[in-house]
Backbone atoms as SQL, in Angstrom:
CREATE TABLE atoms (id INTEGER PRIMARY KEY, chain TEXT, resi INTEGER, resn TEXT, atom TEXT, x REAL, y REAL, z REAL);
INSERT INTO atoms VALUES
  (1, 'A', 1, 'MET', 'N', 155.773, 67.914, 210.914),
  (2, 'A', 1, 'MET', 'CA', 156.162, 66.763, 210.140),
  (3, 'A', 1, 'MET', 'C', 156.339, 65.574, 211.086),
  (4, 'A', 2, 'ALA', 'N', 155.615, 64.507, 210.825),
  (5, 'A', 2, 'ALA', 'CA', 155.682, 63.310, 211.659),
  (6, 'A', 2, 'ALA', 'C', 156.891, 62.471, 211.256),
  (7, 'A', 3, 'PHE', 'N', 157.419, 61.774, 212.231),
  (8, 'A', 3, 'PHE', 'CA', 158.549, 60.893, 211.951),
  (9, 'A', 3, 'PHE', 'C', 158.062, 59.602, 211.317),
  (10, 'A', 4, 'GLU', 'N', 158.782, 59.139, 210.331),
  (11, 'A', 4, 'GLU', 'CA', 158.469, 57.906, 209.603),
  (12, 'A', 4, 'GLU', 'C', 159.397, 56.805, 210.115),
  (13, 'A', 5, 'PRO', 'N', 158.871, 55.624, 210.440),
  (14, 'A', 5, 'PRO', 'CA', 159.748, 54.538, 210.871),
  (15, 'A', 5, 'PRO', 'C', 160.737, 54.153, 209.764),
  (16, 'A', 6, 'MET', 'N', 161.954, 53.843, 210.162),
  (17, 'A', 6, 'MET', 'CA', 163.023, 53.524, 209.217),
  (18, 'A', 6, 'MET', 'C', 162.657, 52.336, 208.326),
  (19, 'A', 7, 'LYS', 'N', 161.972, 51.321, 208.882),
  (20, 'A', 7, 'LYS', 'CA', 161.646, 50.137, 208.083),
  (21, 'A', 7, 'LYS', 'C', 160.667, 50.455, 206.959),
  (22, 'A', 8, 'ARG', 'N', 159.920, 51.534, 207.072),
  (23, 'A', 8, 'ARG', 'CA', 159.030, 51.943, 205.986),
  (24, 'A', 8, 'ARG', 'C', 159.685, 52.975, 205.079),
  (25, 'A', 9, 'LEU', 'N', 160.572, 53.756, 205.623),
  (26, 'A', 9, 'LEU', 'CA', 161.221, 54.814, 204.863),
  (27, 'A', 9, 'LEU', 'C', 162.314, 54.282, 203.936),
  (28, 'A', 10, 'LEU', 'N', 163.096, 53.327, 204.398),
  (29, 'A', 10, 'LEU', 'CA', 164.239, 52.838, 203.630),
  (30, 'A', 10, 'LEU', 'C', 163.850, 52.227, 202.276),
  (31, 'A', 11, 'PRO', 'N', 162.842, 51.335, 202.190),
  (32, 'A', 11, 'PRO', 'CA', 162.483, 50.813, 200.861),
  (33, 'A', 11, 'PRO', 'C', 162.034, 51.897, 199.879),
  (34, 'A', 12, 'THR', 'N', 161.346, 52.899, 200.377),
  (35, 'A', 12, 'THR', 'CA', 160.903, 53.996, 199.520),
  (36, 'A', 12, 'THR', 'C', 162.092, 54.781, 198.984),
  (37, 'A', 13, 'VAL', 'N', 163.042, 55.066, 199.834),
  (38, 'A', 13, 'VAL', 'CA', 164.234, 55.805, 199.419),
  (39, 'A', 13, 'VAL', 'C', 165.046, 54.991, 198.414),
  (40, 'A', 14, 'MET', 'N', 165.164, 53.680, 198.642),
  (41, 'A', 14, 'MET', 'CA', 165.923, 52.829, 197.717),
  (42, 'A', 14, 'MET', 'C', 165.267, 52.804, 196.339),
  (43, 'A', 15, 'ARG', 'N', 163.950, 52.710, 196.285),
  (44, 'A', 15, 'ARG', 'CA', 163.239, 52.719, 194.996),
  (45, 'A', 15, 'ARG', 'C', 163.379, 54.081, 194.313),
  (46, 'A', 16, 'THR', 'N', 163.274, 55.133, 195.086),
  (47, 'A', 16, 'THR', 'CA', 163.360, 56.480, 194.533),
  (48, 'A', 16, 'THR', 'C', 164.715, 56.728, 193.876),
  (49, 'A', 17, 'HIS', 'N', 165.771, 56.247, 194.499),
  (50, 'A', 17, 'HIS', 'CA', 167.122, 56.485, 193.989),
  (51, 'A', 17, 'HIS', 'C', 167.624, 55.362, 193.081),
  (52, 'A', 18, 'GLY', 'N', 166.797, 54.369, 192.841),
  (53, 'A', 18, 'GLY', 'CA', 167.139, 53.320, 191.885),
  (54, 'A', 18, 'GLY', 'C', 168.180, 52.328, 192.349),
  (55, 'A', 19, 'ILE', 'N', 168.295, 52.106, 193.649),
  (56, 'A', 19, 'ILE', 'CA', 169.304, 51.160, 194.130),
  (57, 'A', 19, 'ILE', 'C', 168.694, 49.890, 194.721),
  (58, 'A', 20, 'ALA', 'N', 167.399, 49.711, 194.571),
  (59, 'A', 20, 'ALA', 'CA', 166.745, 48.535, 195.143),
  (60, 'A', 20, 'ALA', 'C', 167.276, 47.245, 194.536),
  (61, 'A', 21, 'LYS', 'N', 167.518, 47.231, 193.225),
  (62, 'A', 21, 'LYS', 'CA', 168.033, 46.026, 192.555),
  (63, 'A', 21, 'LYS', 'C', 169.428, 45.670, 193.054),
  (64, 'A', 22, 'GLN', 'N', 170.291, 46.673, 193.246),
  (65, 'A', 22, 'GLN', 'CA', 171.645, 46.406, 193.733),
  (66, 'A', 22, 'GLN', 'C', 171.628, 45.857, 195.146),
  (67, 'A', 23, 'VAL', 'N', 170.752, 46.391, 195.970),
  (68, 'A', 23, 'VAL', 'CA', 170.646, 45.926, 197.354),
  (69, 'A', 23, 'VAL', 'C', 170.129, 44.493, 197.386),
  (70, 'A', 24, 'GLU', 'N', 169.119, 44.205, 196.577),
  (71, 'A', 24, 'GLU', 'CA', 168.588, 42.840, 196.502),
  (72, 'A', 24, 'GLU', 'C', 169.651, 41.874, 195.991),
  (73, 'A', 25, 'SER', 'N', 170.403, 42.295, 194.994),
  (74, 'A', 25, 'SER', 'CA', 171.464, 41.461, 194.432),
  (75, 'A', 25, 'SER', 'C', 172.519, 41.131, 195.482),
  (76, 'A', 26, 'ARG', 'N', 172.934, 42.122, 196.229),
  (77, 'A', 26, 'ARG', 'CA', 173.947, 41.915, 197.272),
  (78, 'A', 26, 'ARG', 'C', 173.413, 40.992, 198.358),
  (79, 'A', 27, 'GLN', 'N', 172.153, 41.151, 198.706),
  (80, 'A', 27, 'GLN', 'CA', 171.546, 40.308, 199.730),
  (81, 'A', 27, 'GLN', 'C', 171.495, 38.852, 199.267),
  (82, 'A', 28, 'VAL', 'N', 171.136, 38.608, 198.023),
  (83, 'A', 28, 'VAL', 'CA', 171.077, 37.245, 197.495),
  (84, 'A', 28, 'VAL', 'C', 172.466, 36.621, 197.491),
  (85, 'A', 29, 'VAL', 'N', 173.467, 37.363, 197.054),
  (86, 'A', 29, 'VAL', 'CA', 174.842, 36.850, 197.018),
  (87, 'A', 29, 'VAL', 'C', 175.306, 36.489, 198.430),
  (88, 'A', 30, 'ASP', 'N', 175.077, 37.369, 199.384),
  (89, 'A', 30, 'ASP', 'CA', 175.501, 37.107, 200.768),
  (90, 'A', 30, 'ASP', 'C', 174.760, 35.916, 201.371),
  (91, 'A', 31, 'ARG', 'N', 173.460, 35.866, 201.206),
  (92, 'A', 31, 'ARG', 'CA', 172.661, 34.783, 201.795),
  (93, 'A', 31, 'ARG', 'C', 172.953, 33.444, 201.131),
  (94, 'A', 32, 'SER', 'N', 173.336, 33.452, 199.852),
  (95, 'A', 32, 'SER', 'CA', 173.616, 32.183, 199.173),
  (96, 'A', 32, 'SER', 'C', 174.784, 31.456, 199.824),
  (97, 'A', 33, 'LEU', 'N', 175.799, 32.182, 200.229),
  (98, 'A', 33, 'LEU', 'CA', 176.940, 31.543, 200.889),
  (99, 'A', 33, 'LEU', 'C', 176.570, 31.021, 202.269),
  (100, 'A', 34, 'VAL', 'N', 175.715, 31.738, 202.971),
  (101, 'A', 34, 'VAL', 'CA', 175.253, 31.290, 204.285),
  (102, 'A', 34, 'VAL', 'C', 174.443, 30.004, 204.144),
  (103, 'A', 35, 'VAL', 'N', 173.555, 29.966, 203.168),
  (104, 'A', 35, 'VAL', 'CA', 172.728, 28.773, 202.936),
  (105, 'A', 35, 'VAL', 'C', 173.600, 27.601, 202.507),
  (106, 'A', 36, 'LEU', 'N', 174.566, 27.863, 201.637),
  (107, 'A', 36, 'LEU', 'CA', 175.457, 26.792, 201.176),
  (108, 'A', 36, 'LEU', 'C', 176.272, 26.215, 202.330),
  (109, 'A', 37, 'ARG', 'N', 176.748, 27.068, 203.212),
  (110, 'A', 37, 'ARG', 'CA', 177.489, 26.578, 204.390),
  (111, 'A', 37, 'ARG', 'C', 176.591, 25.753, 205.303),
  (112, 'A', 38, 'ALA', 'N', 175.338, 26.154, 205.429),
  (113, 'A', 38, 'ALA', 'CA', 174.403, 25.401, 206.272),
  (114, 'A', 38, 'ALA', 'C', 174.117, 24.025, 205.677),
  (115, 'A', 39, 'LEU', 'N', 174.028, 23.933, 204.366),
  (116, 'A', 39, 'LEU', 'CA', 173.744, 22.659, 203.710),
  (117, 'A', 39, 'LEU', 'C', 174.964, 21.746, 203.650),
  (118, 'A', 40, 'TRP', 'N', 176.114, 22.297, 203.328),
  (119, 'A', 40, 'TRP', 'CA', 177.319, 21.498, 203.087),
  (120, 'A', 40, 'TRP', 'C', 178.299, 21.472, 204.253),
  (121, 'A', 41, 'GLY', 'N', 178.257, 22.445, 205.098),
  (122, 'A', 41, 'GLY', 'CA', 179.274, 22.577, 206.134),
  (123, 'A', 41, 'GLY', 'C', 180.347, 23.557, 205.682),
  (124, 'A', 42, 'GLU', 'N', 181.065, 24.098, 206.639),
  (125, 'A', 42, 'GLU', 'CA', 182.059, 25.145, 206.362),
  (126, 'A', 42, 'GLU', 'C', 183.181, 24.671, 205.431),
  (127, 'A', 43, 'ASP', 'N', 183.710, 23.471, 205.667),
  (128, 'A', 43, 'ASP', 'CA', 184.851, 22.993, 204.883),
  (129, 'A', 43, 'ASP', 'C', 184.502, 22.751, 203.419),
  (130, 'A', 44, 'ARG', 'N', 183.374, 22.111, 203.157),
  (131, 'A', 44, 'ARG', 'CA', 183.001, 21.806, 201.778),
  (132, 'A', 44, 'ARG', 'C', 182.609, 23.055, 201.006),
  (133, 'A', 45, 'ALA', 'N', 182.025, 24.024, 201.669),
  (134, 'A', 45, 'ALA', 'CA', 181.565, 25.240, 200.994),
  (135, 'A', 45, 'ALA', 'C', 182.681, 26.268, 200.815),
  (136, 'A', 46, 'LYS', 'N', 183.837, 26.019, 201.395),
  (137, 'A', 46, 'LYS', 'CA', 184.928, 26.986, 201.357),
  (138, 'A', 46, 'LYS', 'C', 185.393, 27.301, 199.935),
  (139, 'A', 47, 'GLY', 'N', 185.366, 26.326, 199.035),
  (140, 'A', 47, 'GLY', 'CA', 185.862, 26.527, 197.677),
  (141, 'A', 47, 'GLY', 'C', 184.864, 27.152, 196.724),
  (142, 'A', 48, 'VAL', 'N', 183.687, 27.524, 197.206),
  (143, 'A', 48, 'VAL', 'CA', 182.647, 28.099, 196.350),
  (144, 'A', 48, 'VAL', 'C', 182.519, 29.594, 196.637),
  (145, 'A', 49, 'THR', 'N', 182.425, 30.366, 195.568),
  (146, 'A', 49, 'THR', 'CA', 182.279, 31.813, 195.683),
  (147, 'A', 49, 'THR', 'C', 181.033, 32.253, 194.938),
  (148, 'A', 50, 'ALA', 'N', 180.223, 33.077, 195.569),
  (149, 'A', 50, 'ALA', 'CA', 179.067, 33.678, 194.898),
  (150, 'A', 50, 'ALA', 'C', 179.562, 34.924, 194.186),
  (151, 'A', 51, 'VAL', 'N', 179.382, 34.955, 192.867),
  (152, 'A', 51, 'VAL', 'CA', 179.938, 36.033, 192.061),
  (153, 'A', 51, 'VAL', 'C', 178.930, 37.152, 191.823),
  (154, 'A', 52, 'SER', 'N', 177.735, 36.784, 191.346),
  (155, 'A', 52, 'SER', 'CA', 176.760, 37.824, 191.014),
  (156, 'A', 52, 'SER', 'C', 175.345, 37.259, 191.000),
  (157, 'A', 53, 'PHE', 'N', 174.391, 38.173, 191.017),
  (158, 'A', 53, 'PHE', 'CA', 172.983, 37.830, 190.882),
  (159, 'A', 53, 'PHE', 'C', 172.337, 38.866, 189.988),
  (160, 'A', 54, 'LYS', 'N', 171.681, 38.379, 188.914),
  (161, 'A', 54, 'LYS', 'CA', 171.023, 39.299, 187.993),
  (162, 'A', 54, 'LYS', 'C', 169.871, 38.578, 187.316),
  (163, 'A', 55, 'ASP', 'N', 168.720, 39.206, 187.280),
  (164, 'A', 55, 'ASP', 'CA', 167.526, 38.696, 186.602),
  (165, 'A', 55, 'ASP', 'C', 167.170, 37.271, 187.022),
  (166, 'A', 56, 'GLY', 'N', 167.267, 36.979, 188.305),
  (167, 'A', 56, 'GLY', 'CA', 166.879, 35.672, 188.819),
  (168, 'A', 56, 'GLY', 'C', 167.933, 34.601, 188.712),
  (169, 'A', 57, 'SER', 'N', 169.093, 34.917, 188.170),
  (170, 'A', 57, 'SER', 'CA', 170.162, 33.940, 187.981),
  (171, 'A', 57, 'SER', 'C', 171.332, 34.235, 188.926),
  (172, 'A', 58, 'LEU', 'N', 171.662, 33.254, 189.751),
  (173, 'A', 58, 'LEU', 'CA', 172.773, 33.373, 190.694),
  (174, 'A', 58, 'LEU', 'C', 173.982, 32.663, 190.108),
  (175, 'A', 59, 'LYS', 'N', 175.096, 33.365, 190.009),
  (176, 'A', 59, 'LYS', 'CA', 176.318, 32.797, 189.449),
  (177, 'A', 59, 'LYS', 'C', 177.259, 32.398, 190.584),
  (178, 'A', 60, 'LEU', 'N', 177.576, 31.100, 190.652),
  (179, 'A', 60, 'LEU', 'CA', 178.505, 30.566, 191.645),
  (180, 'A', 60, 'LEU', 'C', 179.730, 30.015, 190.938),
  (181, 'A', 61, 'GLU', 'N', 180.905, 30.244, 191.516),
  (182, 'A', 61, 'GLU', 'CA', 182.145, 29.718, 190.962),
  (183, 'A', 61, 'GLU', 'C', 182.810, 28.818, 191.984),
  (184, 'A', 62, 'SER', 'N', 183.510, 27.805, 191.481),
  (185, 'A', 62, 'SER', 'CA', 184.205, 26.867, 192.349),
  (186, 'A', 62, 'SER', 'C', 185.616, 26.625, 191.837),
  (187, 'A', 63, 'VAL', 'N', 186.537, 26.447, 192.768),
  (188, 'A', 63, 'VAL', 'CA', 187.917, 26.157, 192.389),
  (189, 'A', 63, 'VAL', 'C', 188.164, 24.660, 192.250),
  (190, 'A', 64, 'SER', 'N', 187.271, 23.849, 192.782),
  (191, 'A', 64, 'SER', 'CA', 187.485, 22.406, 192.719),
  (192, 'A', 64, 'SER', 'C', 186.418, 21.733, 191.859),
  (193, 'A', 65, 'ALA', 'N', 186.858, 20.759, 191.090),
  (194, 'A', 65, 'ALA', 'CA', 185.940, 20.019, 190.223),
  (195, 'A', 65, 'ALA', 'C', 184.891, 19.244, 191.020),
  (196, 'A', 66, 'PRO', 'N', 185.256, 18.583, 192.144),
  (197, 'A', 66, 'PRO', 'CA', 184.219, 17.882, 192.913),
  (198, 'A', 66, 'PRO', 'C', 183.148, 18.822, 193.473),
  (199, 'A', 67, 'ALA', 'N', 183.550, 19.993, 193.927),
  (200, 'A', 67, 'ALA', 'CA', 182.575, 20.960, 194.451),
  (201, 'A', 67, 'ALA', 'C', 181.667, 21.460, 193.331),
  (202, 'A', 68, 'LEU', 'N', 182.236, 21.652, 192.143),
  (203, 'A', 68, 'LEU', 'CA', 181.440, 22.091, 191.004),
  (204, 'A', 68, 'LEU', 'C', 180.403, 21.033, 190.631),
  (205, 'A', 69, 'GLN', 'N', 180.827, 19.782, 190.623),
  (206, 'A', 69, 'GLN', 'CA', 179.902, 18.690, 190.325),
  (207, 'A', 69, 'GLN', 'C', 178.792, 18.607, 191.372),
  (208, 'A', 70, 'GLN', 'N', 179.165, 18.771, 192.643),
  (209, 'A', 70, 'GLN', 'CA', 178.180, 18.724, 193.717),
  (210, 'A', 70, 'GLN', 'C', 177.205, 19.894, 193.626),
  (211, 'A', 71, 'LEU', 'N', 177.694, 21.070, 193.216),
  (212, 'A', 71, 'LEU', 'CA', 176.809, 22.222, 193.011),
  (213, 'A', 71, 'LEU', 'C', 175.746, 21.901, 191.971),
  (214, 'A', 72, 'LYS', 'N', 176.159, 21.265, 190.902),
  (215, 'A', 72, 'LYS', 'CA', 175.213, 20.927, 189.838),
  (216, 'A', 72, 'LYS', 'C', 174.222, 19.870, 190.297),
  (217, 'A', 73, 'LEU', 'N', 174.684, 18.913, 191.101),
  (218, 'A', 73, 'LEU', 'CA', 173.790, 17.875, 191.607),
  (219, 'A', 73, 'LEU', 'C', 172.793, 18.421, 192.628),
  (220, 'A', 74, 'ASP', 'N', 173.252, 19.330, 193.485),
  (221, 'A', 74, 'ASP', 'CA', 172.418, 19.879, 194.557),
  (222, 'A', 74, 'ASP', 'C', 171.723, 21.178, 194.168),
  (223, 'A', 75, 'GLN', 'N', 171.685, 21.502, 192.892),
  (224, 'A', 75, 'GLN', 'CA', 171.155, 22.781, 192.443),
  (225, 'A', 75, 'GLN', 'C', 169.739, 23.037, 192.940),
  (226, 'A', 76, 'THR', 'N', 168.872, 22.059, 192.827),
  (227, 'A', 76, 'THR', 'CA', 167.476, 22.242, 193.250),
  (228, 'A', 76, 'THR', 'C', 167.374, 22.431, 194.757),
  (229, 'A', 77, 'LYS', 'N', 168.147, 21.645, 195.495),
  (230, 'A', 77, 'LYS', 'CA', 168.132, 21.753, 196.959),
  (231, 'A', 77, 'LYS', 'C', 168.634, 23.126, 197.413),
  (232, 'A', 78, 'ILE', 'N', 169.707, 23.601, 196.798),
  (233, 'A', 78, 'ILE', 'CA', 170.272, 24.907, 197.140),
  (234, 'A', 78, 'ILE', 'C', 169.282, 26.017, 196.771),
  (235, 'A', 79, 'LEU', 'N', 168.693, 25.893, 195.588),
  (236, 'A', 79, 'LEU', 'CA', 167.725, 26.879, 195.113),
  (237, 'A', 79, 'LEU', 'C', 166.537, 26.988, 196.059),
  (238, 'A', 80, 'ASN', 'N', 165.981, 25.854, 196.454),
  (239, 'A', 80, 'ASN', 'CA', 164.832, 25.864, 197.368),
  (240, 'A', 80, 'ASN', 'C', 165.195, 26.421, 198.738),
  (241, 'A', 81, 'ALA', 'N', 166.347, 26.018, 199.271),
  (242, 'A', 81, 'ALA', 'CA', 166.771, 26.500, 200.586),
  (243, 'A', 81, 'ALA', 'C', 167.023, 28.007, 200.562),
  (244, 'A', 82, 'LEU', 'N', 167.622, 28.490, 199.485),
  (245, 'A', 82, 'LEU', 'CA', 167.914, 29.922, 199.370),
  (246, 'A', 82, 'LEU', 'C', 166.633, 30.736, 199.255),
  (247, 'A', 83, 'ASN', 'N', 165.715, 30.309, 198.431),
  (248, 'A', 83, 'ASN', 'CA', 164.447, 31.031, 198.296),
  (249, 'A', 83, 'ASN', 'C', 163.642, 30.997, 199.587),
  (250, 'A', 84, 'ARG', 'N', 163.700, 29.884, 200.301),
  (251, 'A', 84, 'ARG', 'CA', 163.026, 29.786, 201.601),
  (252, 'A', 84, 'ARG', 'C', 163.654, 30.772, 202.582),
  (253, 'A', 85, 'ASP', 'N', 164.978, 30.884, 202.541),
  (254, 'A', 85, 'ASP', 'CA', 165.695, 31.805, 203.427),
  (255, 'A', 85, 'ASP', 'C', 165.366, 33.264, 203.087),
  (256, 'A', 86, 'LEU', 'N', 165.236, 33.561, 201.806),
  (257, 'A', 86, 'LEU', 'CA', 164.942, 34.929, 201.376),
  (258, 'A', 86, 'LEU', 'C', 163.468, 35.299, 201.551),
  (259, 'A', 87, 'GLY', 'N', 162.611, 34.300, 201.658),
  (260, 'A', 87, 'GLY', 'CA', 161.197, 34.564, 201.903),
  (261, 'A', 87, 'GLY', 'C', 160.344, 34.672, 200.650),
  (262, 'A', 88, 'SER', 'N', 160.943, 34.556, 199.478),
  (263, 'A', 88, 'SER', 'CA', 160.177, 34.572, 198.237),
  (264, 'A', 88, 'SER', 'C', 161.010, 33.934, 197.125),
  (265, 'A', 89, 'LYS', 'N', 160.365, 33.655, 196.006),
  (266, 'A', 89, 'LYS', 'CA', 161.068, 32.998, 194.899),
  (267, 'A', 89, 'LYS', 'C', 161.829, 34.042, 194.090),
  (268, 'A', 90, 'VAL', 'N', 162.970, 34.425, 194.607),
  (269, 'A', 90, 'VAL', 'CA', 163.803, 35.443, 193.977),
  (270, 'A', 90, 'VAL', 'C', 164.764, 34.788, 192.992),
  (271, 'A', 91, 'VAL', 'N', 165.405, 33.702, 193.410),
  (272, 'A', 91, 'VAL', 'CA', 166.388, 33.009, 192.587),
  (273, 'A', 91, 'VAL', 'C', 165.670, 31.940, 191.765),
  (274, 'A', 92, 'VAL', 'N', 165.840, 31.999, 190.459),
  (275, 'A', 92, 'VAL', 'CA', 165.183, 31.076, 189.546),
  (276, 'A', 92, 'VAL', 'C', 166.164, 30.028, 189.024),
  (277, 'A', 93, 'LYS', 'N', 167.434, 30.419, 188.890),
  (278, 'A', 93, 'LYS', 'CA', 168.430, 29.560, 188.275),
  (279, 'A', 93, 'LYS', 'C', 169.781, 29.748, 188.959),
  (280, 'A', 94, 'ILE', 'N', 170.544, 28.659, 189.061),
  (281, 'A', 94, 'ILE', 'CA', 171.903, 28.724, 189.579),
  (282, 'A', 94, 'ILE', 'C', 172.843, 28.348, 188.442),
  (283, 'A', 95, 'ASP', 'N', 173.775, 29.231, 188.155),
  (284, 'A', 95, 'ASP', 'CA', 174.770, 29.017, 187.115),
  (285, 'A', 95, 'ASP', 'C', 176.090, 28.670, 187.807),
  (286, 'A', 96, 'ALA', 'N', 176.438, 27.394, 187.836),
  (287, 'A', 96, 'ALA', 'CA', 177.671, 26.943, 188.497),
  (288, 'A', 96, 'ALA', 'C', 178.772, 26.815, 187.463),
  (289, 'A', 97, 'ARG', 'N', 179.917, 27.444, 187.738),
  (290, 'A', 97, 'ARG', 'CA', 181.041, 27.423, 186.811),
  (291, 'A', 97, 'ARG', 'C', 182.349, 27.205, 187.538),
  (292, 'A', 98, 'ALA', 'N', 183.336, 26.745, 186.791),
  (293, 'A', 98, 'ALA', 'CA', 184.690, 26.656, 187.330),
  (294, 'A', 98, 'ALA', 'C', 185.277, 28.067, 187.335),
  (295, 'A', 99, 'ARG', 'N', 186.048, 28.388, 188.343),
  (296, 'A', 99, 'ARG', 'CA', 186.624, 29.719, 188.438),
  (297, 'A', 99, 'ARG', 'C', 187.578, 29.964, 187.273),
  (298, 'A', 100, 'GLY', 'N', 187.435, 31.111, 186.663),
  (299, 'A', 100, 'GLY', 'CA', 188.320, 31.482, 185.558),
  (300, 'A', 100, 'GLY', 'C', 187.711, 31.256, 184.193),
  (301, 'A', 101, 'PHE', 'N', 186.531, 30.642, 184.116),
  (302, 'A', 101, 'PHE', 'CA', 185.909, 30.368, 182.811),
  (303, 'A', 101, 'PHE', 'C', 184.624, 31.135, 182.680);
């Protein structure tokens, strides 16, 4: 039995066990905060939380009204930067909401 490189084996195992979507979702959520910090800076992005990613829609929550407004204004810029970072058009829509609603 020949050894299989991990980079080829892992995607196959994830698909076989049905966890590829969860892994992709977690990766999008994590990378979205990194991209947001790169665009806005650490202080401005501090009040924004990435909640979930499902079916191309990324849900972001904010505790401050100005940050929420800025999320809505910069939606296209954030979307393009995130998809560029991920390497493909994974995120189609950003759903920005106030925390608690």
